[in-house]
Amino acid sequence: SASASSNTKPRKVVGKQRGNGADFELPDWLPLDHWQTFLAMRIKIRKPASVRAQRMLIARLCDLVNKGYSPSQILAESELKCWSSVYEPKA
């Protein structure tokens, strides 16, 4: 089970949003490829995620990971259903 503890070193990812030049840090428990394909899907549905929105999404994912859910599965479900957010899986 993945852990979202705050003592893991985040990875730095260069923000691709237009004009802000912000660097963005992803936690180690978040698979970069799954995150990038989720963000690409959001661009495709014409709802690109700002840096602030990405931070809020990661905070929501962190809560779900702490409840024992897989970030990969959550992102895959959102991508499959073209959701602009992430949700707790229904039992």
XYZ file of N, CA and C in Angstrom:
273
model
N 0.849 -1.200 0.000
C 0.000 0.000 0.000
C 0.878 1.242 0.000
N 0.545 2.196 -0.816
C 1.338 3.427 -0.917
C 1.113 4.293 0.303
N 2.138 4.982 0.702
C 2.041 5.876 1.855
C 2.267 7.308 1.388
N 1.473 8.206 1.930
C 1.577 9.610 1.533
C 2.164 10.427 2.671
N 3.158 9.876 3.353
C 3.728 10.598 4.480
C 4.467 11.841 4.004
N 4.517 12.827 4.863
C 5.090 14.114 4.475
C 6.617 14.092 4.464
N 7.249 12.989 4.904
C 8.706 12.949 4.931
C 9.313 12.435 3.636
N 8.486 12.133 2.627
C 9.042 11.722 1.341
C 9.449 12.948 0.549
N 10.536 12.815 -0.181
C 11.058 13.953 -0.935
C 10.280 14.126 -2.234
N 9.677 15.297 -2.446
C 8.914 15.491 -3.677
C 9.812 15.610 -4.905
N 9.268 15.230 -6.046
C 9.981 15.374 -7.312
C 9.585 16.710 -7.930
N 10.541 17.372 -8.513
C 10.253 18.663 -9.149
C 9.880 18.436 -10.608
N 8.765 18.988 -10.995
C 8.284 18.887 -12.369
C 8.081 20.305 -12.871
N 8.620 20.589 -14.042
C 8.477 21.942 -14.577
C 7.031 22.150 -15.013
N 6.414 23.220 -14.489
C 5.031 23.522 -14.841
C 4.922 23.882 -16.310
N 3.882 23.385 -16.954
C 3.715 23.634 -18.379
C 2.619 24.664 -18.650
N 2.106 25.280 -17.604
C 1.057 26.271 -17.815
C 1.637 27.498 -18.504
N 0.825 28.125 -19.313
C 1.294 29.260 -20.095
C 1.672 30.446 -19.212
N 2.892 30.920 -19.400
C 3.277 32.198 -18.843
C 3.633 32.258 -17.377
N 3.365 31.214 -16.575
C 3.659 31.386 -15.155
C 5.038 30.889 -14.772
N 5.623 29.983 -15.576
C 6.979 29.521 -15.316
C 7.169 28.835 -13.981
N 6.083 28.416 -13.331
C 6.185 27.842 -11.992
C 6.696 26.408 -12.058
N 7.578 26.064 -11.116
C 7.967 24.673 -10.945
C 6.907 24.026 -10.063
N 6.707 22.746 -10.279
C 5.668 22.043 -9.537
C 6.266 20.775 -8.972
N 6.012 20.477 -7.718
C 6.594 19.305 -7.082
C 5.533 18.234 -6.860
N 5.831 17.031 -7.331
C 4.938 15.897 -7.124
C 5.478 15.026 -5.998
N 4.589 14.516 -5.144
C 5.051 13.580 -4.109
C 5.517 12.268 -4.742
N 6.403 11.558 -4.046
C 6.967 10.308 -4.568
C 5.908 9.238 -4.826
N 4.840 9.241 -4.061
C 3.813 8.201 -4.201
C 2.929 8.403 -5.437
N 3.052 9.546 -6.104
C 2.211 9.836 -7.269
C 2.959 9.470 -8.552
N 2.486 8.447 -9.303
C 3.176 8.046 -10.539
C 3.115 9.168 -11.583
N 4.281 9.608 -12.011
C 4.372 10.744 -12.940
C 3.623 10.475 -14.238
N 3.756 9.268 -14.800
C 3.095 8.976 -16.072
C 1.569 9.042 -15.949
N 1.035 8.543 -14.844
C -0.422 8.584 -14.642
C -0.893 10.016 -14.449
N -0.112 10.806 -13.731
C -0.455 12.209 -13.512
C -0.457 12.972 -14.843
N 0.569 12.730 -15.661
C 0.669 13.434 -16.944
C -0.457 13.055 -17.892
N -0.851 11.774 -17.922
C -1.944 11.393 -18.814
C -3.272 11.952 -18.317
N -3.448 12.060 -16.995
C -4.651 12.692 -16.447
C -4.704 14.167 -16.858
N -3.572 14.870 -16.724
C -3.529 16.291 -17.111
C -3.750 16.462 -18.611
N -3.211 15.534 -19.425
C -3.420 15.591 -20.875
C -4.894 15.406 -21.216
N -5.562 14.493 -20.503
C -6.997 14.294 -20.716
C -7.756 15.569 -20.383
N -7.375 16.249 -19.304
C -8.053 17.497 -18.932
C -7.888 18.549 -20.028
N -6.710 18.606 -20.630
C -6.491 19.549 -21.740
C -7.390 19.157 -22.916
N -7.489 17.858 -23.179
C -8.306 17.380 -24.291
C -9.785 17.738 -24.102
N -10.276 17.707 -22.845
C -11.679 18.061 -22.596
C -11.840 19.572 -22.353
N -10.790 20.309 -22.665
C -10.781 21.772 -22.574
C -10.993 22.298 -21.149
N -10.399 21.567 -20.188
C -10.411 21.997 -18.788
C -9.010 21.824 -18.207
N -8.015 22.545 -18.767
C -6.642 22.374 -18.261
C -6.547 22.778 -16.795
N -5.694 22.080 -16.063
C -5.538 22.314 -14.629
C -4.444 23.351 -14.382
N -4.808 24.447 -13.726
C -3.809 25.440 -13.320
C -2.908 24.828 -12.254
N -1.809 25.498 -11.943
C -0.915 25.015 -10.882
C -1.687 24.928 -9.565
N -2.512 25.919 -9.285
C -3.312 25.897 -8.046
C -4.272 24.707 -8.053
N -4.938 24.458 -9.181
C -5.852 23.312 -9.286
C -5.092 22.000 -9.106
N -3.888 21.914 -9.667
C -3.083 20.696 -9.515
C -2.738 20.468 -8.045
N -2.404 21.534 -7.337
C -2.105 21.394 -5.899
C -3.328 20.890 -5.140
N -4.510 21.409 -5.489
C -5.739 20.966 -4.819
C -6.055 19.509 -5.162
N -5.842 19.118 -6.414
C -6.062 17.728 -6.819
C -5.117 16.784 -6.079
N -3.862 17.188 -5.950
C -2.881 16.348 -5.249
C -3.241 16.237 -3.775
N -3.736 17.314 -3.173
C -4.169 17.257 -1.769
C -5.329 16.273 -1.621
N -6.256 16.299 -2.572
C -7.394 15.374 -2.541
C -6.904 13.934 -2.744
N -5.981 13.749 -3.687
C -5.398 12.417 -3.901
C -4.673 11.928 -2.651
N -3.969 12.813 -1.986
C -3.239 12.465 -0.764
C -4.205 11.929 0.295
N -5.352 12.591 0.457
C -6.362 12.117 1.414
C -6.823 10.709 1.052
N -7.039 10.469 -0.247
C -7.508 9.153 -0.695
C -6.435 8.086 -0.528
N -5.179 8.451 -0.789
C -4.067 7.515 -0.593
C -3.951 7.159 0.890
N -4.131 8.149 1.760
C -4.075 7.891 3.198
C -5.211 6.988 3.665
N -6.300 6.918 2.905
C -7.409 6.007 3.205
C -7.165 4.622 2.618
N -6.045 4.457 1.908
C -5.679 3.148 1.392
C -5.942 2.930 -0.088
N -6.356 3.969 -0.812
C -6.638 3.822 -2.241
C -5.369 4.033 -3.064
N -5.361 3.447 -4.255
C -4.229 3.565 -5.171
C -4.367 4.833 -6.009
N -3.342 5.706 -6.013
C -3.432 6.914 -6.837
C -3.527 6.569 -8.323
N -2.871 5.485 -8.745
C -2.928 5.069 -10.148
C -4.346 4.696 -10.546
N -5.025 3.933 -9.701
C -6.394 3.510 -10.011
C -7.355 4.696 -10.003
N -7.182 5.613 -9.065
C -8.051 6.794 -8.989
C -7.874 7.656 -10.242
N -6.625 7.901 -10.633
C -6.369 8.711 -11.829
C -6.864 8.010 -13.089
N -6.689 6.687 -13.158
C -7.154 5.937 -14.330
C -8.673 6.024 -14.458
N -9.389 5.913 -13.346
C -10.852 6.012 -13.367
C -11.293 7.394 -13.833
N -10.637 8.435 -13.322
C -10.973 9.806 -13.734
C -10.678 10.015 -15.209
N -9.556 9.474 -15.665
C -9.188 9.609 -17.074
C -10.176 8.862 -17.970
N -10.527 7.641 -17.579
C -11.443 6.820 -18.356
C -12.807 7.496 -18.523
N -13.267 8.141 -17.450
C -14.601 8.748 -17.469
C -14.578 10.244 -17.785
N -13.387 10.749 -18.139
C -13.210 12.174 -18.478
C -13.699 13.098 -17.371
N -13.394 12.714 -16.124
C -13.718 13.564 -14.986
C -12.612 14.579 -14.819
N -12.967 15.810 -14.468
C -11.941 16.833 -14.263
C -11.378 16.800 -12.834
N -11.918 15.936 -11.975
C -11.447 15.827 -10.609
C -11.204 14.351 -10.276
N -10.845 14.100 -9.021
C -10.641 12.733 -8.534
C -11.628 12.470 -7.401
N -12.085 11.220 -7.336
C -13.131 10.879 -6.379
C -12.803 9.576 -5.666
N -13.346 9.447 -4.463
C -13.198 8.201 -3.712
C -14.009 7.111 -4.404
N -13.386 5.953 -4.658
C -14.122 4.871 -5.316
C -15.317 4.437 -4.474
N -16.408 4.110 -5.154
C -17.590 3.617 -4.451
C -17.392 2.141 -4.132
N -17.891 1.743 -2.980
C -17.725 0.345 -2.524
C -18.548 -0.604 -3.374
